[in-house]
Coordinates of C-alpha atoms and ligand atoms in Angstrom, one line a residue:
M1 CA -0.1 -0.1 0.1
P2 CA 1.3 3.5 -0.7
S3 CA 1.7 5.7 2.2
L4 CA -0.4 8.7 1.8
N5 CA 0.8 10.8 4.5
L6 CA 2.6 12.8 2.2
M7 CA 0.6 15.6 0.4
V8 CA 1.3 18.5 -2.1
H9 CA -0.7 21.5 -2.2
I10 CA -1.2 22.9 -6.1
S11 CA -3.4 25.3 -8.0
S12 CA -5.3 23.1 -10.8
N13 CA -4.5 26.0 -12.6
D14 CA -1.1 25.1 -12.2
I15 CA -1.5 21.8 -12.9
S16 CA -3.0 22.5 -16.1
E17 CA -0.2 24.8 -17.2
I18 CA 2.0 21.5 -16.7
V19 CA 0.0 19.6 -18.6
R20 CA -0.3 22.5 -21.6
H21 CA 3.3 22.4 -21.4
C22 CA 4.2 18.7 -21.5
V23 CA 1.5 18.5 -24.8
G24 CA 3.3 21.0 -26.4
E25 CA 6.5 19.7 -26.1
T26 CA 5.8 16.0 -27.6
P27 CA 6.9 14.2 -28.7
N28 CA 9.9 15.4 -26.7
E29 CA 9.3 15.1 -22.9
A30 CA 9.1 18.3 -21.1
C31 CA 10.6 19.3 -17.8
G32 CA 9.8 22.3 -15.4
L33 CA 10.1 23.1 -12.1
L34 CA 7.7 23.8 -9.0
I35 CA 8.0 26.9 -6.8
G36 CA 6.6 27.2 -3.4
S37 CA 7.3 27.0 0.2
G38 CA 7.0 23.6 2.5
D39 CA 4.2 21.2 0.8
T40 CA 2.6 24.3 -1.0
I41 CA 3.3 25.0 -4.8
H42 CA 2.9 28.6 -5.4
F43 CA 3.7 28.8 -9.0
V44 CA 5.2 26.7 -11.9
R45 CA 7.8 27.6 -14.6
S46 CA 8.8 25.7 -17.8
A47 CA 12.4 25.2 -18.3
R48 CA 14.1 23.7 -21.4
S49 CA 15.7 20.4 -22.0
Q50 CA 19.7 20.6 -23.2
R51 CA 18.8 17.8 -25.1
P52 CA 14.8 17.3 -26.4
S53 CA 14.3 13.7 -26.4
P54 CA 11.2 11.6 -26.4
Y55 CA 13.1 9.3 -23.7
E56 CA 14.5 11.9 -20.9
F57 CA 14.9 15.3 -20.1
T58 CA 18.1 17.0 -19.2
M59 CA 17.1 20.6 -17.7
E60 CA 19.0 23.7 -19.0
P61 CA 21.0 24.6 -16.0
K62 CA 20.8 28.2 -17.0
D63 CA 16.9 27.5 -16.6
I64 CA 17.2 26.5 -13.2
L65 CA 19.4 29.7 -12.0
T66 CA 17.1 31.9 -13.6
I67 CA 13.9 30.3 -12.1
D68 CA 15.6 29.9 -8.6
Q69 CA 16.7 33.4 -8.6
E70 CA 12.8 34.4 -9.5
A71 CA 11.8 32.1 -6.6
E72 CA 14.5 33.8 -3.8
T73 CA 13.0 37.4 -5.2
K74 CA 9.4 35.9 -4.1
G75 CA 10.7 34.8 -0.4
L76 CA 10.3 31.1 -2.3
E77 CA 12.0 28.3 -3.0
I78 CA 12.2 25.3 -5.5
V79 CA 10.3 22.5 -4.2
G80 CA 10.2 20.3 -7.1
L81 CA 10.3 19.4 -10.6
Y82 CA 7.9 17.9 -13.1
H83 CA 8.5 16.1 -16.2
S84 CA 6.4 14.4 -19.1
H85 CA 6.5 10.6 -20.1
T86 CA 5.0 10.3 -23.9
M87 CA 4.5 7.1 -24.0
T88 CA 4.5 5.4 -20.6
D89 CA 3.0 5.7 -17.2
A90 CA 3.2 8.2 -14.8
Y91 CA 5.8 6.6 -12.6
P92 CA 9.6 7.5 -12.3
S93 CA 11.8 5.4 -14.3
Q94 CA 15.3 4.2 -13.3
T95 CA 16.7 7.1 -14.6
D96 CA 14.5 9.6 -13.0
I97 CA 15.4 7.6 -9.6
A98 CA 19.2 7.9 -10.2
A99 CA 19.1 11.3 -11.3
C100 CA 16.6 13.2 -8.7
P101 CA 18.5 16.0 -7.4
D102 CA 17.2 16.8 -3.8
D103 CA 15.0 13.7 -2.2
R104 CA 13.1 16.8 -0.6
W105 CA 11.8 17.8 -3.9
F106 CA 8.2 16.6 -5.5
H107 CA 8.5 15.0 -8.4
F108 CA 5.3 15.3 -10.5
L109 CA 4.9 13.2 -13.3
V110 CA 2.9 13.6 -16.3
S111 CA 1.8 10.8 -18.7
L112 CA 0.7 11.5 -22.1
K113 CA 0.1 7.9 -23.1
A114 CA -4.0 7.9 -23.0
K115 CA -6.5 10.8 -22.5
P116 CA -7.3 12.2 -19.8
Y117 CA -3.4 12.8 -19.2
K118 CA -2.4 11.3 -15.9
V119 CA -0.6 13.0 -13.0
R120 CA 0.9 11.8 -10.2
A121 CA 3.9 13.1 -7.5
Y122 CA 6.4 11.4 -5.7
R123 CA 9.4 11.7 -3.5
I124 CA 12.3 10.1 -4.5
V125 CA 14.6 9.0 -1.3
G126 CA 17.3 7.2 -2.4
S127 CA 15.9 4.7 -4.6
S128 CA 12.8 4.5 -3.2
V129 CA 9.5 6.2 -4.7
E130 CA 7.6 7.3 -2.6
V131 CA 3.6 8.2 -3.5
V132 CA 2.5 11.8 -2.6
A133 CA -1.2 12.8 -2.6
I134 CA -2.1 15.9 -4.8
S135 CA -4.4 18.1 -3.1
A136 CA -5.3 20.3 -5.9
S137 CA -7.3 23.6 -4.5
D138 CA -9.7 24.8 -6.9
G139 CA -11.0 21.9 -9.0
R140 CA -10.7 20.6 -12.4
E141 CA -10.9 22.1 -15.5
G142 CA -13.3 21.2 -18.4
S143 CA -16.0 18.7 -17.0
F144 CA -17.0 16.7 -19.8
A145 CA -13.3 16.5 -21.4
P146 CA -11.0 17.1 -18.9
L147 CA -7.4 17.4 -19.7
W148 CA -6.0 15.5 -17.5
S149 CA -6.9 13.2 -14.1
L150 CA -5.0 12.6 -10.7
Ligands
ZN1 ZN1 11.2 10.5 -16.3

Protein backbone atom coordinates (compact mmCIF):
# COMPACT_ATOMS: atom_id res chain seq x y z
CA MET A 1 0.00 0.00 0.00
CA PRO A 2 1.37 3.40 -0.92
CA SER A 3 1.71 5.78 1.99
CA LEU A 4 -0.69 8.71 1.71
CA ASN A 5 0.83 10.58 4.60
CA LEU A 6 2.61 12.86 2.18
CA MET A 7 0.54 15.51 0.48
CA VAL A 8 1.33 18.42 -1.81
CA HIS A 9 -0.93 21.39 -2.45
CA ILE A 10 -1.18 22.96 -5.89
CA SER A 11 -3.81 24.90 -7.81
CA SER A 12 -5.54 23.13 -10.66
CA ASN A 13 -4.53 26.05 -12.90
CA ASP A 14 -0.89 25.21 -12.23
CA ILE A 15 -1.52 21.56 -13.04
CA SER A 16 -3.18 22.62 -16.30
CA GLU A 17 -0.19 24.82 -17.11
CA ILE A 18 2.16 21.88 -16.53
CA VAL A 19 0.06 19.57 -18.70
CA ARG A 20 -0.25 22.13 -21.52
CA HIS A 21 3.53 22.58 -21.53
CA CYS A 22 4.03 18.81 -21.65
CA VAL A 23 1.56 18.44 -24.53
CA GLY A 24 3.30 21.27 -26.38
CA GLU A 25 6.68 19.55 -26.20
CA THR A 26 5.55 16.20 -27.60
CA PRO A 27 7.01 13.97 -28.91
CA ASN A 28 9.82 15.06 -26.58
CA GLU A 29 9.72 15.02 -22.81
CA ALA A 30 9.02 18.37 -21.15
CA CYS A 31 10.39 19.55 -17.81
CA GLY A 32 10.01 22.40 -15.39
CA LEU A 33 10.23 23.48 -11.79
CA LEU A 34 7.73 23.87 -8.95
CA ILE A 35 8.17 26.94 -6.76
CA GLY A 36 6.68 27.31 -3.34
CA SER A 37 7.16 26.79 0.34
CA GLY A 38 6.96 23.62 2.39
CA ASP A 39 4.28 21.38 0.89
CA THR A 40 2.56 24.15 -1.08
CA ILE A 41 3.33 25.05 -4.68
CA HIS A 42 2.79 28.73 -5.47
CA PHE A 43 3.66 28.70 -9.16
CA VAL A 44 5.33 26.62 -11.84
CA ARG A 45 7.90 27.46 -14.50
CA SER A 46 8.75 25.55 -17.63
CA ALA A 47 12.40 24.87 -18.41
CA ARG A 48 14.19 23.80 -21.55
CA SER A 49 15.75 20.41 -21.98
CA GLN A 50 19.39 20.51 -23.04
CA ARG A 51 18.92 17.64 -25.44
CA PRO A 52 15.25 17.33 -26.33
CA SER A 53 14.35 13.64 -26.44
CA PRO A 54 11.27 11.42 -26.22
CA TYR A 55 13.06 9.25 -23.64
CA GLU A 56 14.68 11.58 -21.14
CA PHE A 57 15.16 15.17 -20.10
CA THR A 58 18.16 17.16 -18.93
CA MET A 59 17.06 20.47 -17.53
CA GLU A 60 18.95 23.48 -18.87
CA PRO A 61 21.13 24.75 -15.96
CA LYS A 62 20.66 28.39 -17.03
CA ASP A 63 16.89 27.98 -16.69
CA ILE A 64 17.28 26.43 -13.24
CA LEU A 65 19.38 29.40 -12.15
CA THR A 66 16.92 31.98 -13.52
CA ILE A 67 13.96 30.25 -11.90
CA ASP A 68 15.83 29.85 -8.61
CA GLN A 69 16.60 33.58 -8.58
CA GLU A 70 12.96 34.42 -9.29
CA ALA A 71 11.87 32.14 -6.43
CA GLU A 72 14.35 33.76 -4.08
CA THR A 73 13.21 37.31 -4.87
CA LYS A 74 9.68 36.20 -3.95
CA GLY A 75 10.79 34.63 -0.69
CA LEU A 76 10.10 31.15 -2.02
CA GLU A 77 12.20 28.22 -3.15
CA ILE A 78 12.24 25.43 -5.67
CA VAL A 79 10.30 22.61 -4.03
CA GLY A 80 10.20 20.20 -6.93
CA LEU A 81 10.19 19.48 -10.60
CA TYR A 82 7.89 18.06 -13.20
CA HIS A 83 8.43 16.16 -16.40
CA SER A 84 6.43 14.19 -18.90
CA HIS A 85 6.38 10.63 -20.11
CA THR A 86 5.00 10.65 -23.62
CA MET A 87 4.54 6.91 -24.05
CA THR A 88 4.73 5.40 -20.57
CA ASP A 89 2.95 5.62 -17.22
CA ALA A 90 3.27 8.45 -14.73
CA TYR A 91 5.83 6.61 -12.65
CA PRO A 92 9.53 7.47 -12.22
CA SER A 93 11.87 5.51 -14.49
CA GLN A 94 15.17 4.09 -13.25
CA THR A 95 16.84 7.08 -14.94
CA ASP A 96 14.54 9.49 -13.06
CA ILE A 97 15.31 7.78 -9.77
CA ALA A 98 19.07 7.85 -10.38
CA ALA A 99 18.99 11.49 -11.51
CA CYS A 100 16.82 12.86 -8.69
CA PRO A 101 18.56 16.05 -7.57
CA ASP A 102 17.06 16.44 -4.10
CA ASP A 103 15.17 13.92 -1.96
CA ARG A 104 13.01 16.67 -0.43
CA TRP A 105 11.68 17.70 -3.83
CA PHE A 106 8.24 16.81 -5.09
CA HIS A 107 8.49 15.07 -8.41
CA PHE A 108 5.43 15.53 -10.63
CA LEU A 109 5.01 13.17 -13.52
CA VAL A 110 2.60 13.64 -16.40
CA SER A 111 1.75 10.66 -18.59
CA LEU A 112 0.58 11.60 -22.08
CA LYS A 113 0.05 7.97 -23.02
CA ALA A 114 -3.74 8.25 -22.99
CA LYS A 115 -6.42 10.88 -22.37
CA PRO A 116 -7.23 12.22 -19.90
CA TYR A 117 -3.56 12.65 -19.15
CA LYS A 118 -2.48 11.34 -15.75
CA VAL A 119 -0.70 13.49 -13.20
CA ARG A 120 1.02 11.89 -10.22
CA ALA A 121 3.43 13.11 -7.57
CA TYR A 122 6.28 11.32 -5.84
CA ARG A 123 9.18 11.84 -3.56
CA ILE A 124 12.32 9.95 -4.49
CA VAL A 125 14.45 9.16 -1.48
CA GLY A 126 17.56 7.25 -2.41
CA SER A 127 16.28 4.42 -4.55
CA SER A 128 12.81 4.34 -3.04
CA VAL A 129 9.79 6.04 -4.56
CA GLU A 130 7.10 7.39 -2.24
CA VAL A 131 3.67 8.31 -3.55
CA VAL A 132 2.56 11.85 -2.68
CA ALA A 133 -1.15 12.70 -2.71
CA ILE A 134 -1.96 15.77 -4.81
CA SER A 135 -4.43 18.22 -3.28
CA ALA A 136 -5.68 20.41 -6.13
CA SER A 137 -7.12 23.58 -4.65
CA ASP A 138 -9.85 24.72 -6.99
CA GLY A 139 -11.39 21.81 -8.81
CA ARG A 140 -10.62 20.58 -12.28
CA GLU A 141 -10.95 22.24 -15.63
CA GLY A 142 -13.45 21.06 -18.21
CA SER A 143 -16.05 18.71 -16.84
CA PHE A 144 -16.80 17.04 -20.20
CA ALA A 145 -13.36 16.28 -21.58
CA PRO A 146 -10.83 17.04 -18.87
CA LEU A 147 -7.26 17.47 -20.07
CA TRP A 148 -5.90 15.64 -17.05
CA SER A 149 -6.90 13.55 -14.08
CA LEU A 150 -5.15 12.85 -10.82
ZN1 LIG B 1 10.96 10.16 -16.59
